[in-house]
Coordinates of C-alpha atoms in Angstrom, one line a residue:
M12 CA 87.7 84.4 67.8
R13 CA 89.0 85.0 71.3
T14 CA 86.0 83.8 73.2
T15 CA 86.5 82.0 76.5
T16 CA 83.7 79.5 76.7
W17 CA 82.2 77.7 79.6
L18 CA 84.8 78.9 82.0
L19 CA 83.9 78.1 85.6
C20 CA 84.9 80.4 88.4
A21 CA 88.7 80.8 88.6
A22 CA 90.9 83.4 90.2
L23 CA 88.6 86.2 89.3
L24 CA 85.5 84.3 90.4
I25 CA 84.0 83.1 93.6
C26 CA 86.6 81.6 96.0
A27 CA 87.9 78.1 96.4
A28 CA 86.7 74.9 94.8
P29 CA 83.4 73.6 96.2
A30 CA 82.6 70.2 97.6
R31 CA 79.7 70.0 95.2
A32 CA 78.3 71.9 92.3
G33 CA 76.3 75.0 93.0
D34 CA 72.5 74.9 93.1
K35 CA 72.1 77.7 90.6
T36 CA 74.1 79.1 87.7
I37 CA 74.9 82.6 86.6
G38 CA 76.4 83.7 83.3
V39 CA 78.7 86.7 82.9
V40 CA 79.6 88.4 79.7
M41 CA 82.6 90.8 80.0
A42 CA 83.0 93.0 76.9
G43 CA 86.6 92.7 76.0
N44 CA 89.8 92.4 78.1
I45 CA 89.4 95.6 80.0
G46 CA 91.0 96.3 83.4
Y47 CA 87.9 98.2 84.6
Y48 CA 85.6 95.3 83.9
Q49 CA 88.0 92.9 85.5
D50 CA 88.1 95.0 88.7
L51 CA 84.3 95.3 88.5
H52 CA 84.0 91.5 88.2
R53 CA 86.3 90.9 91.2
A54 CA 84.0 93.1 93.3
F55 CA 81.0 91.3 91.9
A56 CA 82.4 87.9 92.9
N57 CA 83.3 89.1 96.4
G58 CA 80.0 90.7 96.7
L59 CA 78.1 87.5 95.9
V60 CA 80.0 85.7 98.7
K61 CA 79.0 88.5 101.1
E62 CA 75.4 88.0 100.0
G63 CA 75.6 84.3 100.9
F64 CA 76.2 82.9 97.4
D65 CA 79.5 81.1 97.4
R66 CA 80.5 78.2 95.1
R67 CA 78.4 75.8 97.2
K68 CA 75.3 77.7 96.1
V69 CA 76.1 79.1 92.7
D70 CA 78.3 78.2 89.7
T71 CA 79.5 81.0 87.4
L72 CA 80.1 80.7 83.6
L73 CA 82.3 83.5 82.4
Q74 CA 82.5 84.6 78.8
M75 CA 85.3 87.1 77.7
P76 CA 84.6 87.6 74.0
A77 CA 86.7 89.6 71.6
P78 CA 85.3 93.2 71.3
D79 CA 83.1 92.8 68.3
P80 CA 79.3 92.3 67.8
L81 CA 79.5 88.7 66.5
S82 CA 81.6 87.6 69.4
W83 CA 79.4 89.3 72.0
T84 CA 76.3 87.8 70.4
N85 CA 77.8 84.3 70.4
A86 CA 78.8 84.7 74.1
V87 CA 75.3 85.8 75.1
R88 CA 73.7 83.0 73.1
K89 CA 75.8 80.3 74.8
L90 CA 74.7 81.5 78.2
V91 CA 71.1 81.6 77.1
V92 CA 71.3 78.1 75.8
A93 CA 72.9 77.0 79.1
D94 CA 69.7 78.3 80.7
V95 CA 71.5 80.3 83.4
N96 CA 69.4 81.6 86.3
V97 CA 70.7 85.1 85.9
L98 CA 72.7 86.7 83.1
I99 CA 75.2 89.5 84.0
T100 CA 76.5 91.8 81.3
Y101 CA 79.3 94.4 81.6
G102 CA 79.2 97.2 78.9
G103 CA 76.5 98.6 76.7
A104 CA 76.8 96.4 73.6
P105 CA 76.5 93.0 75.4
S106 CA 73.6 94.4 77.5
L107 CA 71.6 95.4 74.4
L108 CA 72.3 92.1 72.7
A109 CA 71.2 90.2 75.9
I110 CA 67.8 91.9 75.6
R111 CA 67.4 90.6 72.0
E112 CA 68.4 87.1 72.9
T113 CA 66.2 86.4 76.0
K114 CA 62.9 87.8 77.4
S115 CA 62.8 85.3 80.3
I116 CA 66.2 85.1 81.9
P117 CA 66.8 87.9 84.4
I118 CA 69.6 90.3 83.2
V119 CA 71.8 92.5 85.4
Y120 CA 74.0 95.1 83.8
A121 CA 76.9 97.1 85.1
G122 CA 79.5 99.4 83.5
V123 CA 76.9 100.7 81.1
Y124 CA 77.1 104.4 80.1
D125 CA 73.5 105.9 80.1
P126 CA 71.5 102.7 80.0
A127 CA 68.1 104.4 79.3
G128 CA 69.7 106.6 76.7
I129 CA 70.9 103.7 74.6
G130 CA 67.9 101.5 75.2
V131 CA 69.2 99.1 77.8
V132 CA 65.7 98.8 79.3
A133 CA 63.5 95.7 79.6
R134 CA 61.1 94.0 82.0
N135 CA 63.6 91.2 82.6
M136 CA 66.5 93.6 83.2
T137 CA 67.9 95.9 85.9
G138 CA 71.4 97.0 87.1
I139 CA 73.6 99.9 87.8
S140 CA 74.5 102.8 85.4
S141 CA 78.1 104.0 85.0
K142 CA 77.1 107.4 83.7
V143 CA 79.0 110.4 84.9
P144 CA 78.1 113.8 83.4
L145 CA 80.4 114.8 80.5
T146 CA 79.9 118.4 81.7
S147 CA 81.8 117.5 84.9
L148 CA 84.7 116.0 82.9
L149 CA 84.8 119.1 80.6
K150 CA 84.9 121.5 83.5
Y151 CA 87.9 119.6 85.0
A152 CA 89.6 119.4 81.5
K153 CA 89.4 123.2 81.2
K154 CA 91.5 123.4 84.4
L155 CA 94.1 121.2 82.8
V156 CA 94.5 122.8 79.4
S157 CA 92.8 125.4 77.2
F158 CA 91.3 123.6 74.1
T159 CA 89.2 124.5 71.1
K160 CA 89.4 121.2 69.3
L161 CA 88.4 118.0 71.2
A162 CA 88.9 114.7 69.5
V163 CA 86.8 111.7 70.6
V164 CA 87.9 108.2 69.7
Y165 CA 84.8 106.0 69.4
N166 CA 83.3 102.9 67.9
E167 CA 80.2 103.3 65.7
L168 CA 79.1 99.7 66.7
E169 CA 79.0 100.4 70.4
P170 CA 76.0 102.5 71.4
D171 CA 77.3 103.8 74.7
S172 CA 80.4 105.1 72.8
V173 CA 78.2 106.8 70.2
Q174 CA 76.1 108.3 73.0
Q175 CA 79.2 110.1 74.3
V176 CA 79.9 111.6 70.9
E177 CA 76.3 112.9 70.6
E178 CA 76.5 114.4 74.1
L179 CA 79.9 116.1 73.3
T180 CA 78.5 117.6 70.1
A181 CA 75.6 119.1 72.0
L182 CA 78.0 120.7 74.5
E183 CA 80.2 122.4 71.9
G184 CA 78.6 125.9 72.1
Q185 CA 78.5 125.9 75.9
Y186 CA 82.1 125.0 76.4
G187 CA 83.6 126.6 73.3
F188 CA 85.1 123.7 71.4
K189 CA 84.7 121.7 68.2
T190 CA 84.3 117.9 68.3
V191 CA 86.7 116.0 66.0
K192 CA 85.2 112.6 65.5
M193 CA 87.6 109.7 65.2
A194 CA 85.6 106.5 64.4
V195 CA 87.2 103.1 64.4
R196 CA 85.7 99.6 64.5
R197 CA 88.7 97.4 65.1
V198 CA 91.4 97.4 67.8
D199 CA 94.2 97.6 65.2
D200 CA 92.6 100.7 63.7
A201 CA 92.5 102.4 67.1
R202 CA 96.2 101.5 67.7
A203 CA 97.1 103.3 64.4
L204 CA 95.4 106.6 65.2
T205 CA 97.5 109.8 65.0
F206 CA 96.6 113.1 66.7
A207 CA 99.3 115.7 65.8
G208 CA 97.7 118.8 64.5
K209 CA 94.2 117.3 64.7
A210 CA 93.1 118.3 68.2
D211 CA 94.1 120.0 71.4
I212 CA 92.9 117.2 73.7
V213 CA 91.4 113.7 73.1
L214 CA 88.6 111.8 74.9
I215 CA 88.9 108.1 74.8
S216 CA 85.3 106.9 74.8
V217 CA 83.9 104.0 76.9
S218 CA 84.1 101.6 73.9
A219 CA 85.5 98.1 74.8
T220 CA 87.2 98.0 71.4
I221 CA 88.9 101.4 71.9
N222 CA 90.0 100.5 75.4
E223 CA 91.7 97.3 74.4
A224 CA 94.0 99.7 72.4
L225 CA 94.3 102.2 75.3
A226 CA 98.1 101.9 75.8
D227 CA 98.8 102.7 72.1
I228 CA 96.3 105.5 71.9
V229 CA 97.8 107.2 75.0
K230 CA 101.3 106.7 73.6
N231 CA 100.4 108.2 70.2
A232 CA 98.5 111.1 71.7
H233 CA 101.1 112.0 74.3
G234 CA 103.8 111.6 71.7
S235 CA 102.1 114.4 69.8
K236 CA 101.7 116.5 73.1
V237 CA 98.0 115.9 73.1
P238 CA 96.5 115.2 76.6
T239 CA 94.0 112.5 77.2
L240 CA 90.7 112.2 79.0
S241 CA 88.5 109.2 79.9
Q242 CA 85.4 108.1 81.7
M243 CA 86.5 104.5 82.0
G244 CA 87.9 103.7 85.4
G245 CA 91.5 102.5 85.7
S246 CA 92.6 104.6 82.8
G247 CA 94.7 106.8 84.9
D248 CA 97.0 103.9 85.8
K249 CA 97.4 103.3 82.0
G250 CA 98.6 106.8 81.4
V251 CA 95.4 108.8 80.7
I252 CA 95.9 112.2 82.3
L253 CA 92.4 112.9 83.5
T254 CA 89.8 110.3 84.3
L255 CA 86.4 110.8 85.8
A256 CA 84.6 107.5 86.4
P257 CA 82.4 105.6 88.8
S258 CA 84.0 103.2 91.2
A259 CA 84.4 99.7 89.8
V260 CA 84.0 98.3 93.3
E261 CA 80.6 100.0 93.7
Q262 CA 79.5 98.8 90.3
G263 CA 80.5 95.2 91.1
E264 CA 79.0 95.2 94.6
A265 CA 75.7 96.7 93.4
A266 CA 75.5 94.1 90.6
A267 CA 76.1 91.3 93.2
R268 CA 73.4 92.7 95.5
I269 CA 70.9 92.8 92.7
T270 CA 71.8 89.3 91.5
A271 CA 71.4 88.0 95.0
K272 CA 67.8 89.4 95.1
L273 CA 67.0 87.7 91.8
L274 CA 68.5 84.4 93.0
N275 CA 66.2 84.7 96.0
G276 CA 63.2 85.0 93.9
E277 CA 62.6 88.7 93.3
S278 CA 61.7 89.8 89.8
P279 CA 63.8 92.3 87.8
A280 CA 60.8 94.6 87.3
S281 CA 60.6 95.0 91.1
I282 CA 64.2 96.2 91.5
A283 CA 64.9 99.8 90.4
P284 CA 68.1 100.4 88.4
E285 CA 70.8 102.2 90.4
M286 CA 72.9 105.2 89.7
P287 CA 76.6 105.5 90.7
K288 CA 77.3 107.4 93.9
L289 CA 81.1 106.9 94.2
I290 CA 82.8 108.9 91.5
E291 CA 86.6 108.9 91.2
L292 CA 88.6 111.8 89.7
V293 CA 92.1 110.5 88.8
L294 CA 94.8 112.9 87.7
N295 CA 98.0 111.5 86.3
L296 CA 100.4 114.3 87.3
K297 CA 103.4 112.4 86.0
E298 CA 102.0 112.3 82.4
A299 CA 100.8 115.9 82.6
A300 CA 104.3 117.0 83.6
N301 CA 105.8 115.1 80.7
L302 CA 103.6 117.1 78.3
G303 CA 104.6 120.4 80.0
L304 CA 101.1 120.9 81.6
K305 CA 100.6 122.5 85.0
P306 CA 97.2 121.5 86.3
S307 CA 95.5 124.1 88.6
M308 CA 95.8 123.6 92.3
D309 CA 92.1 123.2 92.7
L310 CA 92.1 120.4 90.1
I311 CA 94.8 118.7 92.1
S312 CA 92.9 119.1 95.3
D313 CA 89.7 117.9 93.8
A314 CA 91.3 114.7 92.6
T315 CA 90.5 111.5 94.6
K316 CA 93.8 110.1 93.3
V317 CA 96.9 111.8 92.0
I318 CA 99.5 109.7 90.2
K319 CA 103.0 111.2 90.6

């Protein structure tokens, strides 16, 4: 097991060493070693400081479990046993597990695709959704390449990943494609996937398990001249050709703002969940060119970031 236990704030966390321990403690579960969650957590840590909760006022226990249900469950349980004042979860699977493990500790989620759709709802929980409509991504994908077979790499054990598959299937008739489902449960299985002759384009779902294998999936797909899509922020920098995702900074700052309210005595039930407002469209023009693709000019102009 690759769980990091009882790790107090370090470089990712809240500033310099304190003169004394914080008055309160928060626990954070980060689902896997994912760049997007790391960026989100940096923004969260900085946001807490802006809200007046530096290391003199709050200690942070960070858990970075391996991407599997047992590891996520153990990470959540350790923080519940530690009786943290607020529990923060990044990703859908840890957020659902947190609901099962505690009804009393306030929970704040971030980086969760369609929280209501996968059941991330409880009286002791609030947070910010990372849902961006798949319809928007599909419209942009059509400006990148014509496709009739869309493969989706997903994990059956991660509800937000499964939710994307269900939404894709429902959109087949409207957008004229057939969904090719590629289910994996382990990182090594995701790394071994092949795409030649199976699909015209591939969506890498928001699964933490899948995204730990992101570099290999991109390499295998692009090696077969199959372009890649994602709704996980930061994927463009890892080679994914088209990414449409909410800002990690906005996610982290919103989670910090909500956490500060809870630490100041507000109840989760009184804080309405938030929706993302800052959406980033990233086009990796370099990878597109390597595959012989010529994205339309309006796609290039719509992109908030173009990687050349």
